Amino acid sequence: GVLGLDNFNHYYDPTLKRARQKILEKAGVFIVEGDINDKGLLQQLLDAVLFTHVMHLAAQAGVRYAMQNPGSYVHSNIAGFVNLLEVSKLANPQPAIIWASSSSVYGLNSKVPFSEKDRTDQPASLYAATKKAGEEIAHTYNHIYGLSITGLRFFTVYGPWGRPDMAYFFFTKDIMKGKTITVYESPDKGSVARDFTYIDDIVKGCLGALDTAKKSTGSGGKKREPAQLRIFNLGNTSPVPVSRLVSILEKILKVKAKKKVVPLPRNGDVEFTHANITLAMTELGYKPTTDLEAGLKKFVKWYLSFYSGSKKKSSW
């Protein structure tokens, strides 16, 4: 069985989160409403259920919002993660932990494609810095307590039920409403590019990580022997300029976008991301199969059906 935990915060429209909850509960996934920073709650959950694996996806996301509310990133991505590891290290047996890091840890790295062996000590945003901190914290808990930990560096995940604060999502919304969209360009006048990865491909990578995770080696906070510690890129390996993303959306929506092209601001965004996924292919059997056009078609189909009701429209 699977148990979910979510605090349904208001960083983006909770209506979408509640709709996801209904789908999960229909599939037999029970959702507890609570916060990873509530150590007492986490303790109760791990006391009540013998979890074999923890898939930790809870985080304060978004590169730009970190400039407005830095505390929320430290609270969720660092304190919340430590909380989860603290409770897990004392569990008997300890669960194996798979968690979401981010491609943002590569920061200002200019060597492409990004490999797990590359430097990750030049974050371009506070969000990236908290994810990098998470990787270092994971190393510590693995080393001291024998927790089996796998980090997954996601590259620009998109698709149905996705986050409304991401470009593909609000571009779709604004193009349909006839609003002008802002497209960033790099200093050399090239378009900013992203290694867009479709949600179904990411899920396959997550399941691969769960299936290959070895057991933790400690109990009651004491390590018996070295435990598994891994980090993987989960990307699509084909960066697409944001200008191309817009062209694809125009084609699918049959609407010409009104565009304003501006230089990339210094708000933590990087010019491009590009994943080397050799390690994930070898170790997890990870093989992305959805290109951006096919993925966006599925997203738009979902978007139109989800936001077609007048009540749902009102919240946008």
PDB file of C-alpha atoms in Angstrom:
ATOM      1  CA  GLY A   1       0.000   0.000   0.000  1.00  0.00           C
ATOM      2  CA  VAL A   2       0.930   3.648  -0.414  1.00  0.00           C
ATOM      3  CA  LEU A   3       0.347   6.479   2.029  1.00  0.00           C
ATOM      4  CA  GLY A   4       0.691  10.107   0.914  1.00  0.00           C
ATOM      5  CA  LEU A   5       1.493  13.200   2.972  1.00  0.00           C
ATOM      6  CA  ASP A   6       0.812  16.746   1.764  1.00  0.00           C
ATOM      7  CA  ASN A   7       0.269  20.086   3.497  1.00  0.00           C
ATOM      8  CA  PHE A   8      -1.811  21.504   0.593  1.00  0.00           C
ATOM      9  CA  ASN A   9      -0.155  24.907   0.949  1.00  0.00           C
ATOM     10  CA  HIS A  10      -1.169  27.932  -1.110  1.00  0.00           C
ATOM     11  CA  TYR A  11       2.046  28.436  -3.125  1.00  0.00           C
ATOM     12  CA  TYR A  12      -0.209  27.571  -6.072  1.00  0.00           C
ATOM     13  CA  ASP A  13      -3.942  26.909  -6.342  1.00  0.00           C
ATOM     14  CA  PRO A  14      -4.842  24.142  -3.835  1.00  0.00           C
ATOM     15  CA  THR A  15      -7.893  23.260  -5.993  1.00  0.00           C
ATOM     16  CA  LEU A  16      -5.492  21.447  -8.318  1.00  0.00           C
ATOM     17  CA  LYS A  17      -3.914  19.617  -5.372  1.00  0.00           C
ATOM     18  CA  ARG A  18      -7.333  18.547  -4.042  1.00  0.00           C
ATOM     19  CA  ALA A  19      -8.277  17.230  -7.483  1.00  0.00           C
ATOM     20  CA  ARG A  20      -5.056  15.194  -7.555  1.00  0.00           C
ATOM     21  CA  GLN A  21      -5.894  13.887  -4.077  1.00  0.00           C
ATOM     22  CA  LYS A  22      -9.262  12.567  -5.297  1.00  0.00           C
ATOM     23  CA  ILE A  23      -7.601  10.653  -8.134  1.00  0.00           C
ATOM     24  CA  LEU A  24      -4.999   9.159  -5.781  1.00  0.00           C
ATOM     25  CA  GLU A  25      -7.628   8.120  -3.243  1.00  0.00           C
ATOM     26  CA  LYS A  26      -9.651   6.410  -5.999  1.00  0.00           C
ATOM     27  CA  ALA A  27      -6.482   4.422  -6.736  1.00  0.00           C
ATOM     28  CA  GLY A  28      -6.232   3.379  -3.085  1.00  0.00           C
ATOM     29  CA  VAL A  29      -3.600   5.919  -1.975  1.00  0.00           C
ATOM     30  CA  PHE A  30      -4.629   7.348   1.389  1.00  0.00           C
ATOM     31  CA  ILE A  31      -3.543  10.973   1.875  1.00  0.00           C
ATOM     32  CA  VAL A  32      -2.698  12.398   5.290  1.00  0.00           C
ATOM     33  CA  GLU A  33      -2.939  16.182   5.473  1.00  0.00           C
ATOM     34  CA  GLY A  34       0.139  17.329   7.352  1.00  0.00           C
ATOM     35  CA  ASP A  35       3.572  18.895   7.135  1.00  0.00           C
ATOM     36  CA  ILE A  36       7.021  17.300   6.917  1.00  0.00           C
ATOM     37  CA  ASN A  37       8.108  19.876   9.498  1.00  0.00           C
ATOM     38  CA  ASP A  38       5.710  18.319  12.021  1.00  0.00           C
ATOM     39  CA  LYS A  39       8.135  15.865  13.618  1.00  0.00           C
ATOM     40  CA  GLY A  40       5.477  14.464  15.965  1.00  0.00           C
ATOM     41  CA  LEU A  41       3.242  13.562  13.030  1.00  0.00           C
ATOM     42  CA  LEU A  42       6.096  11.898  11.110  1.00  0.00           C
ATOM     43  CA  GLN A  43       6.994   9.944  14.235  1.00  0.00           C
ATOM     44  CA  GLN A  44       3.395   8.763  14.624  1.00  0.00           C
ATOM     45  CA  LEU A  45       3.250   7.660  10.974  1.00  0.00           C
ATOM     46  CA  LEU A  46       6.489   5.680  11.166  1.00  0.00           C
ATOM     47  CA  ASP A  47       5.433   4.141  14.493  1.00  0.00           C
ATOM     48  CA  ALA A  48       2.075   3.083  13.046  1.00  0.00           C
ATOM     49  CA  VAL A  49       3.258   1.744   9.674  1.00  0.00           C
ATOM     50  CA  LEU A  50       6.345  -0.282   8.778  1.00  0.00           C
ATOM     51  CA  PHE A  51       7.390   1.697   5.726  1.00  0.00           C
ATOM     52  CA  THR A  52       9.875  -0.081   3.466  1.00  0.00           C
ATOM     53  CA  HIS A  53      10.454   2.971   1.244  1.00  0.00           C
ATOM     54  CA  VAL A  54       9.932   6.728   1.502  1.00  0.00           C
ATOM     55  CA  MET A  55       9.550   8.664  -1.772  1.00  0.00           C
ATOM     56  CA  HIS A  56      10.239  12.230  -0.641  1.00  0.00           C
ATOM     57  CA  LEU A  57       8.937  14.726  -3.231  1.00  0.00           C
ATOM     58  CA  ALA A  58       7.775  17.470  -0.853  1.00  0.00           C
ATOM     59  CA  ALA A  59       9.628  20.736  -1.389  1.00  0.00           C
ATOM     60  CA  GLN A  60       9.219  24.452  -1.896  1.00  0.00           C
ATOM     61  CA  ALA A  61       9.747  24.674  -5.638  1.00  0.00           C
ATOM     62  CA  GLY A  62      10.335  27.557  -8.026  1.00  0.00           C
ATOM     63  CA  VAL A  63      13.532  29.489  -8.731  1.00  0.00           C
ATOM     64  CA  ARG A  64      12.123  33.034  -8.790  1.00  0.00           C
ATOM     65  CA  TYR A  65       9.883  32.824  -5.707  1.00  0.00           C
ATOM     66  CA  ALA A  66      13.038  32.225  -3.636  1.00  0.00           C
ATOM     67  CA  MET A  67      13.832  35.930  -3.945  1.00  0.00           C
ATOM     68  CA  GLN A  68      10.458  36.854  -2.405  1.00  0.00           C
ATOM     69  CA  ASN A  69      10.228  34.223   0.319  1.00  0.00           C
ATOM     70  CA  PRO A  70      13.645  32.712   1.086  1.00  0.00           C
ATOM     71  CA  GLY A  71      12.541  31.392   4.482  1.00  0.00           C
ATOM     72  CA  SER A  72      10.019  28.980   2.937  1.00  0.00           C
ATOM     73  CA  TYR A  73      12.848  27.248   1.020  1.00  0.00           C
ATOM     74  CA  VAL A  74      15.031  26.771   4.096  1.00  0.00           C
ATOM     75  CA  HIS A  75      11.993  25.646   6.108  1.00  0.00           C
ATOM     76  CA  SER A  76      10.802  23.035   3.626  1.00  0.00           C
ATOM     77  CA  ASN A  77      13.854  21.919   1.639  1.00  0.00           C
ATOM     78  CA  ILE A  78      16.385  21.832   4.465  1.00  0.00           C
ATOM     79  CA  ALA A  79      14.578  21.691   7.831  1.00  0.00           C
ATOM     80  CA  GLY A  80      11.791  19.477   6.441  1.00  0.00           C
ATOM     81  CA  PHE A  81      14.263  17.070   4.841  1.00  0.00           C
ATOM     82  CA  VAL A  82      16.328  16.833   8.046  1.00  0.00           C
ATOM     83  CA  ASN A  83      13.120  16.139   9.975  1.00  0.00           C
ATOM     84  CA  LEU A  84      12.255  13.270   7.646  1.00  0.00           C
ATOM     85  CA  LEU A  85      15.764  11.794   7.917  1.00  0.00           C
ATOM     86  CA  GLU A  86      15.783  12.184  11.719  1.00  0.00           C
ATOM     87  CA  VAL A  87      12.563  10.193  12.062  1.00  0.00           C
ATOM     88  CA  SER A  88      13.659   7.619   9.444  1.00  0.00           C
ATOM     89  CA  LYS A  89      17.025   6.945  11.117  1.00  0.00           C
ATOM     90  CA  LEU A  90      15.259   5.888  14.339  1.00  0.00           C
ATOM     91  CA  ALA A  91      12.723   3.619  12.598  1.00  0.00           C
ATOM     92  CA  ASN A  92      13.159  -0.101  12.961  1.00  0.00           C
ATOM     93  CA  PRO A  93      13.608  -1.237  10.246  1.00  0.00           C
ATOM     94  CA  GLN A  94      14.823   1.967   8.602  1.00  0.00           C
ATOM     95  CA  PRO A  95      13.126   2.665   5.247  1.00  0.00           C
ATOM     96  CA  ALA A  96      15.123   3.226   2.041  1.00  0.00           C
ATOM     97  CA  ILE A  97      14.743   6.860   0.962  1.00  0.00           C
ATOM     98  CA  ILE A  98      14.380   8.169  -2.583  1.00  0.00           C
ATOM     99  CA  TRP A  99      14.134  11.949  -2.830  1.00  0.00           C
ATOM    100  CA  ALA A 100      13.827  14.735  -5.381  1.00  0.00           C
ATOM    101  CA  SER A 101      16.920  16.812  -5.897  1.00  0.00           C
ATOM    102  CA  SER A 102      17.025  19.074  -8.944  1.00  0.00           C
ATOM    103  CA  SER A 103      18.923  19.848 -12.139  1.00  0.00           C
ATOM    104  CA  SER A 104      19.307  23.337 -10.649  1.00  0.00           C
ATOM    105  CA  VAL A 105      22.249  22.057  -8.554  1.00  0.00           C
ATOM    106  CA  TYR A 106      24.386  22.332 -11.727  1.00  0.00           C
ATOM    107  CA  GLY A 107      23.989  26.116 -11.441  1.00  0.00           C
ATOM    108  CA  LEU A 108      26.429  28.006 -13.606  1.00  0.00           C
ATOM    109  CA  ASN A 109      28.006  24.814 -14.967  1.00  0.00           C
ATOM    110  CA  SER A 110      28.840  25.357 -18.646  1.00  0.00           C
ATOM    111  CA  LYS A 111      30.038  21.835 -19.544  1.00  0.00           C
ATOM    112  CA  VAL A 112      27.316  19.912 -21.395  1.00  0.00           C
ATOM    113  CA  PRO A 113      25.594  17.588 -21.045  1.00  0.00           C
ATOM    114  CA  PHE A 114      25.434  17.798 -17.226  1.00  0.00           C
ATOM    115  CA  SER A 115      26.870  14.667 -15.648  1.00  0.00           C
ATOM    116  CA  GLU A 116      26.538  13.464 -12.051  1.00  0.00           C
ATOM    117  CA  LYS A 117      30.342  13.756 -11.794  1.00  0.00           C
ATOM    118  CA  ASP A 118      30.304  17.511 -12.595  1.00  0.00           C
ATOM    119  CA  ARG A 119      30.826  20.310 -10.084  1.00  0.00           C
ATOM    120  CA  THR A 120      27.675  21.396  -8.269  1.00  0.00           C
ATOM    121  CA  ASP A 121      29.091  24.094  -5.993  1.00  0.00           C
ATOM    122  CA  GLN A 122      28.018  27.186  -7.951  1.00  0.00           C
ATOM    123  CA  PRO A 123      24.244  27.450  -7.431  1.00  0.00           C
ATOM    124  CA  ALA A 124      22.544  30.318  -9.268  1.00  0.00           C
ATOM    125  CA  SER A 125      19.529  30.548  -6.922  1.00  0.00           C
ATOM    126  CA  LEU A 126      18.614  29.950  -3.289  1.00  0.00           C
ATOM    127  CA  TYR A 127      16.312  27.148  -4.470  1.00  0.00           C
ATOM    128  CA  ALA A 128      19.320  25.442  -6.092  1.00  0.00           C
ATOM    129  CA  ALA A 129      21.404  26.008  -2.958  1.00  0.00           C
ATOM    130  CA  THR A 130      18.769  24.301  -0.771  1.00  0.00           C
ATOM    131  CA  LYS A 131      18.676  21.312  -3.130  1.00  0.00           C
ATOM    132  CA  LYS A 132      22.478  21.095  -3.099  1.00  0.00           C
ATOM    133  CA  ALA A 133      22.367  21.330   0.709  1.00  0.00           C
ATOM    134  CA  GLY A 134      19.907  18.411   0.635  1.00  0.00           C
ATOM    135  CA  GLU A 135      22.429  16.298  -1.271  1.00  0.00           C
ATOM    136  CA  GLU A 136      25.126  17.034   1.329  1.00  0.00           C
ATOM    137  CA  ILE A 137      22.707  16.316   4.189  1.00  0.00           C
ATOM    138  CA  ALA A 138      21.770  13.000   2.512  1.00  0.00           C
ATOM    139  CA  HIS A 139      25.472  12.089   2.424  1.00  0.00           C
ATOM    140  CA  THR A 140      25.789  12.815   6.164  1.00  0.00           C
ATOM    141  CA  TYR A 141      22.778  10.705   7.201  1.00  0.00           C
ATOM    142  CA  ASN A 142      23.895   7.865   4.948  1.00  0.00           C
ATOM    143  CA  HIS A 143      27.415   7.996   6.409  1.00  0.00           C
ATOM    144  CA  ILE A 144      26.454   8.243  10.093  1.00  0.00           C
ATOM    145  CA  TYR A 145      23.206   6.272  10.324  1.00  0.00           C
ATOM    146  CA  GLY A 146      23.285   3.766   7.443  1.00  0.00           C
ATOM    147  CA  LEU A 147      20.232   5.147   5.652  1.00  0.00           C
ATOM    148  CA  SER A 148      19.941   3.960   2.036  1.00  0.00           C
ATOM    149  CA  ILE A 149      19.402   7.200   0.081  1.00  0.00           C
ATOM    150  CA  THR A 150      18.891   7.860  -3.642  1.00  0.00           C
ATOM    151  CA  GLY A 151      18.684  11.436  -4.965  1.00  0.00           C
ATOM    152  CA  LEU A 152      17.024  12.161  -8.316  1.00  0.00           C
ATOM    153  CA  ARG A 153      17.946  15.343 -10.181  1.00  0.00           C
ATOM    154  CA  PHE A 154      14.789  16.150 -12.138  1.00  0.00           C
ATOM    155  CA  PHE A 155      15.110  18.215 -15.327  1.00  0.00           C
ATOM    156  CA  THR A 156      12.137  20.556 -16.023  1.00  0.00           C
ATOM    157  CA  VAL A 157       9.275  18.136 -15.464  1.00  0.00           C
ATOM    158  CA  TYR A 158       6.048  18.945 -17.340  1.00  0.00           C
ATOM    159  CA  GLY A 159       2.731  17.340 -18.197  1.00  0.00           C
ATOM    160  CA  PRO A 160      -0.890  16.919 -17.043  1.00  0.00           C
ATOM    161  CA  TRP A 161      -1.558  17.836 -13.405  1.00  0.00           C
ATOM    162  CA  GLY A 162       1.689  19.837 -13.346  1.00  0.00           C
ATOM    163  CA  ARG A 163       2.670  23.044 -11.555  1.00  0.00           C
ATOM    164  CA  PRO A 164       0.927  26.237 -12.710  1.00  0.00           C
ATOM    165  CA  ASP A 165       4.041  28.325 -11.925  1.00  0.00           C
ATOM    166  CA  MET A 166       5.977  26.674 -14.766  1.00  0.00           C
ATOM    167  CA  ALA A 167       6.341  28.348 -18.165  1.00  0.00           C
ATOM    168  CA  TYR A 168       4.613  25.689 -20.308  1.00  0.00           C
ATOM    169  CA  PHE A 169       1.563  25.914 -17.999  1.00  0.00           C
ATOM    170  CA  PHE A 170       1.124  29.682 -17.755  1.00  0.00           C
ATOM    171  CA  PHE A 171       2.103  30.163 -21.421  1.00  0.00           C
ATOM    172  CA  THR A 172      -0.829  27.895 -22.340  1.00  0.00           C
ATOM    173  CA  LYS A 173      -3.162  29.867 -20.086  1.00  0.00           C
ATOM    174  CA  ASP A 174      -1.987  33.303 -21.322  1.00  0.00           C
ATOM    175  CA  ILE A 175      -1.890  32.386 -25.031  1.00  0.00           C
ATOM    176  CA  MET A 176      -5.505  31.188 -24.789  1.00  0.00           C
ATOM    177  CA  LYS A 177      -6.545  34.410 -23.051  1.00  0.00           C
ATOM    178  CA  GLY A 178      -4.748  36.550 -25.629  1.00  0.00           C
ATOM    179  CA  LYS A 179      -2.300  37.893 -23.037  1.00  0.00           C
ATOM    180  CA  THR A 180       1.312  38.756 -23.897  1.00  0.00           C
ATOM    181  CA  ILE A 181       3.873  36.181 -22.746  1.00  0.00           C
ATOM    182  CA  THR A 182       7.448  37.038 -21.775  1.00  0.00           C
ATOM    183  CA  VAL A 183      10.175  34.951 -23.410  1.00  0.00           C
ATOM    184  CA  TYR A 184      13.705  35.276 -22.036  1.00  0.00           C
ATOM    185  CA  GLU A 185      16.785  35.336 -24.230  1.00  0.00           C
ATOM    186  CA  SER A 186      20.398  34.720 -23.244  1.00  0.00           C
ATOM    187  CA  PRO A 187      23.063  37.477 -23.463  1.00  0.00           C
ATOM    188  CA  ASP A 188      24.126  36.193 -26.922  1.00  0.00           C
ATOM    189  CA  LYS A 189      20.505  36.719 -28.101  1.00  0.00           C
ATOM    190  CA  GLY A 190      19.846  32.982 -28.175  1.00  0.00           C
ATOM    191  CA  SER A 191      16.721  31.513 -26.614  1.00  0.00           C
ATOM    192  CA  VAL A 192      16.894  30.055 -23.110  1.00  0.00           C
ATOM    193  CA  ALA A 193      16.715  26.236 -23.427  1.00  0.00           C
ATOM    194  CA  ARG A 194      15.453  23.501 -21.100  1.00  0.00           C
ATOM    195  CA  ASP A 195      15.704  19.710 -21.047  1.00  0.00           C
ATOM    196  CA  PHE A 196      11.926  19.260 -20.781  1.00  0.00           C
ATOM    197  CA  THR A 197      11.069  15.836 -19.324  1.00  0.00           C
ATOM    198  CA  TYR A 198       7.549  14.407 -19.531  1.00  0.00           C
ATOM    199  CA  ILE A 199       5.957  13.307 -16.253  1.00  0.00           C
ATOM    200  CA  ASP A 200       5.422   9.661 -17.298  1.00  0.00           C
ATOM    201  CA  ASP A 201       9.152   9.337 -18.051  1.00  0.00           C
ATOM    202  CA  ILE A 202      10.040  10.832 -14.654  1.00  0.00           C
ATOM    203  CA  VAL A 203       7.652   8.399 -12.938  1.00  0.00           C
ATOM    204  CA  LYS A 204       9.408   5.471 -14.648  1.00  0.00           C
ATOM    205  CA  GLY A 205      12.716   6.783 -13.290  1.00  0.00           C
ATOM    206  CA  CYS A 206      11.243   7.103  -9.779  1.00  0.00           C
ATOM    207  CA  LEU A 207       9.921   3.537  -9.912  1.00  0.00           C
ATOM    208  CA  GLY A 208      13.302   2.333 -11.188  1.00  0.00           C
ATOM    209  CA  ALA A 209      14.960   4.020  -8.204  1.00  0.00           C
ATOM    210  CA  LEU A 210      12.473   2.426  -5.785  1.00  0.00           C
ATOM    211  CA  ASP A 211      12.888  -1.017  -7.345  1.00  0.00           C
ATOM    212  CA  THR A 212      16.694  -0.926  -7.183  1.00  0.00           C
ATOM    213  CA  ALA A 213      17.045   0.718  -3.754  1.00  0.00           C
ATOM    214  CA  LYS A 214      18.917  -1.492  -1.309  1.00  0.00           C
ATOM    215  CA  LYS A 215      17.839  -1.753   2.320  1.00  0.00           C
ATOM    216  CA  SER A 216      19.150   0.693   4.919  1.00  0.00           C
ATOM    217  CA  THR A 217      21.782  -0.844   7.189  1.00  0.00           C
ATOM    218  CA  GLY A 218      21.096   0.815  10.538  1.00  0.00           C
ATOM    219  CA  SER A 219      18.489   0.457  13.238  1.00  0.00           C
ATOM    220  CA  GLY A 220      17.530   2.666  16.139  1.00  0.00           C
ATOM    221  CA  GLY A 221      19.915   5.341  14.896  1.00  0.00           C
ATOM    222  CA  LYS A 222      22.998   3.069  14.743  1.00  0.00           C
ATOM    223  CA  LYS A 223      24.737   2.055  11.516  1.00  0.00           C
ATOM    224  CA  ARG A 224      25.867  -1.557  11.130  1.00  0.00           C
ATOM    225  CA  GLU A 225      27.609  -1.337   7.755  1.00  0.00           C
ATOM    226  CA  PRO A 226      27.954   1.043   4.776  1.00  0.00           C
ATOM    227  CA  ALA A 227      24.657   1.775   3.009  1.00  0.00           C
ATOM    228  CA  GLN A 228      23.746   2.602  -0.581  1.00  0.00           C
ATOM    229  CA  LEU A 229      24.071   6.275  -1.593  1.00  0.00           C
ATOM    230  CA  ARG A 230      23.211   7.237  -5.187  1.00  0.00           C
ATOM    231  CA  ILE A 231      22.439  10.291  -7.299  1.00  0.00           C
ATOM    232  CA  PHE A 232      20.904  10.212 -10.796  1.00  0.00           C
ATOM    233  CA  ASN A 233      19.953  12.683 -13.520  1.00  0.00           C
ATOM    234  CA  LEU A 234      16.419  12.149 -14.822  1.00  0.00           C
ATOM    235  CA  GLY A 235      16.137  14.221 -17.984  1.00  0.00           C
ATOM    236  CA  ASN A 236      15.157  13.844 -21.632  1.00  0.00           C
ATOM    237  CA  THR A 237      18.662  14.560 -23.095  1.00  0.00           C
ATOM    238  CA  SER A 238      17.355  16.968 -25.724  1.00  0.00           C
ATOM    239  CA  PRO A 239      17.277  20.627 -24.636  1.00  0.00           C
ATOM    240  CA  VAL A 240      14.599  22.635 -26.431  1.00  0.00           C
ATOM    241  CA  PRO A 241      14.709  26.447 -26.779  1.00  0.00           C
ATOM    242  CA  VAL A 242      11.787  28.138 -25.034  1.00  0.00           C
ATOM    243  CA  SER A 243      10.975  29.819 -28.370  1.00  0.00           C
ATOM    244  CA  ARG A 244      10.359  26.317 -29.788  1.00  0.00           C
ATOM    245  CA  LEU A 245       8.111  25.482 -26.808  1.00  0.00           C
ATOM    246  CA  VAL A 246       6.021  28.544 -27.704  1.00  0.00           C
ATOM    247  CA  SER A 247       5.845  27.521 -31.398  1.00  0.00           C
ATOM    248  CA  ILE A 248       4.609  24.044 -30.438  1.00  0.00           C
ATOM    249  CA  LEU A 249       1.928  25.522 -28.137  1.00  0.00           C
ATOM    250  CA  GLU A 250       0.808  27.920 -30.912  1.00  0.00           C
ATOM    251  CA  LYS A 251       0.447  24.957 -33.275  1.00  0.00           C
ATOM    252  CA  ILE A 252      -1.516  22.800 -30.775  1.00  0.00           C
ATOM    253  CA  LEU A 253      -3.745  25.660 -29.543  1.00  0.00           C
ATOM    254  CA  LYS A 254      -4.137  27.105 -33.061  1.00  0.00           C
ATOM    255  CA  VAL A 255      -3.532  30.569 -31.616  1.00  0.00           C
ATOM    256  CA  LYS A 256      -0.700  32.994 -32.423  1.00  0.00           C
ATOM    257  CA  ALA A 257       1.076  34.043 -29.229  1.00  0.00           C
ATOM    258  CA  LYS A 258       1.742  37.685 -28.409  1.00  0.00           C
ATOM    259  CA  LYS A 259       5.395  37.662 -27.325  1.00  0.00           C
ATOM    260  CA  LYS A 260       7.685  40.076 -25.560  1.00  0.00           C
ATOM    261  CA  VAL A 261      11.346  39.002 -25.722  1.00  0.00           C
ATOM    262  CA  VAL A 262      13.516  40.327 -22.887  1.00  0.00           C
ATOM    263  CA  PRO A 263      17.024  39.570 -21.580  1.00  0.00           C
ATOM    264  CA  LEU A 264      17.255  36.845 -18.932  1.00  0.00           C
ATOM    265  CA  PRO A 265      17.152  38.655 -15.562  1.00  0.00           C
ATOM    266  CA  ARG A 266      19.484  37.832 -12.664  1.00  0.00           C
ATOM    267  CA  ASN A 267      16.792  36.042 -10.695  1.00  0.00           C
ATOM    268  CA  GLY A 268      18.395  32.629 -10.430  1.00  0.00           C
ATOM    269  CA  ASP A 269      17.364  31.265 -13.820  1.00  0.00           C
ATOM    270  CA  VAL A 270      20.093  29.594 -15.871  1.00  0.00           C
ATOM    271  CA  GLU A 271      20.473  29.776 -19.660  1.00  0.00           C
ATOM    272  CA  PHE A 272      20.143  26.056 -20.364  1.00  0.00           C
ATOM    273  CA  THR A 273      19.914  22.575 -18.856  1.00  0.00           C
ATOM    274  CA  HIS A 274      20.959  19.336 -20.537  1.00  0.00           C
ATOM    275  CA  ALA A 275      21.066  15.937 -18.828  1.00  0.00           C
ATOM    276  CA  ASN A 276      23.520  13.106 -19.363  1.00  0.00           C
ATOM    277  CA  ILE A 277      21.337  10.114 -18.377  1.00  0.00           C
ATOM    278  CA  THR A 278      23.806   7.274 -19.012  1.00  0.00           C
ATOM    279  CA  LEU A 279      23.983   6.377 -15.316  1.00  0.00           C
ATOM    280  CA  ALA A 280      20.187   6.224 -14.865  1.00  0.00           C
ATOM    281  CA  MET A 281      19.859   4.156 -18.050  1.00  0.00           C
ATOM    282  CA  THR A 282      22.457   1.663 -16.797  1.00  0.00           C
ATOM    283  CA  GLU A 283      21.395   1.446 -13.154  1.00  0.00           C
ATOM    284  CA  LEU A 284      17.625   2.109 -13.284  1.00  0.00           C
ATOM    285  CA  GLY A 285      16.712   1.007 -16.810  1.00  0.00           C
ATOM    286  CA  TYR A 286      15.589   4.615 -17.377  1.00  0.00           C
ATOM    287  CA  LYS A 287      14.670   5.458 -20.969  1.00  0.00           C
ATOM    288  CA  PRO A 288      12.569   8.555 -21.728  1.00  0.00           C
ATOM    289  CA  THR A 289      10.265   8.077 -24.720  1.00  0.00           C
ATOM    290  CA  THR A 290       8.145  11.255 -24.948  1.00  0.00           C
ATOM    291  CA  ASP A 291       9.280  14.210 -27.041  1.00  0.00           C
ATOM    292  CA  LEU A 292       8.119  17.738 -26.225  1.00  0.00           C
ATOM    293  CA  GLU A 293       5.442  17.972 -28.927  1.00  0.00           C
ATOM    294  CA  ALA A 294       3.795  14.674 -27.930  1.00  0.00           C
ATOM    295  CA  GLY A 295       3.980  15.596 -24.234  1.00  0.00           C
ATOM    296  CA  LEU A 296       2.523  19.074 -24.749  1.00  0.00           C
ATOM    297  CA  LYS A 297      -0.382  17.625 -26.771  1.00  0.00           C
ATOM    298  CA  LYS A 298      -1.253  15.447 -23.775  1.00  0.00           C
ATOM    299  CA  PHE A 299      -0.869  18.404 -21.416  1.00  0.00           C
ATOM    300  CA  VAL A 300      -3.114  20.701 -23.488  1.00  0.00           C
ATOM    301  CA  LYS A 301      -5.775  17.990 -23.754  1.00  0.00           C
ATOM    302  CA  TRP A 302      -5.754  17.652 -19.944  1.00  0.00           C
ATOM    303  CA  TYR A 303      -5.663  21.436 -19.436  1.00  0.00           C
ATOM    304  CA  LEU A 304      -8.694  22.045 -21.650  1.00  0.00           C
ATOM    305  CA  SER A 305     -10.735  19.351 -19.904  1.00  0.00           C
ATOM    306  CA  PHE A 306      -9.690  20.375 -16.369  1.00  0.00           C
ATOM    307  CA  TYR A 307     -10.304  24.108 -16.800  1.00  0.00           C
ATOM    308  CA  SER A 308     -13.370  23.879 -19.059  1.00  0.00           C
ATOM    309  CA  GLY A 309     -15.897  24.090 -16.177  1.00  0.00           C
ATOM    310  CA  SER A 310     -16.913  27.664 -15.283  1.00  0.00           C
ATOM    311  CA  LYS A 311     -16.311  27.118 -11.570  1.00  0.00           C
ATOM    312  CA  LYS A 312     -12.757  25.939 -12.203  1.00  0.00           C
ATOM    313  CA  LYS A 313     -12.131  28.823 -14.587  1.00  0.00           C
ATOM    314  CA  SER A 314     -12.965  31.345 -11.895  1.00  0.00           C
ATOM    315  CA  SER A 315      -9.903  30.428  -9.851  1.00  0.00           C
ATOM    316  CA  TRP A 316      -7.694  31.340 -12.820  1.00  0.00           C
TER     317      TRP A 316
END
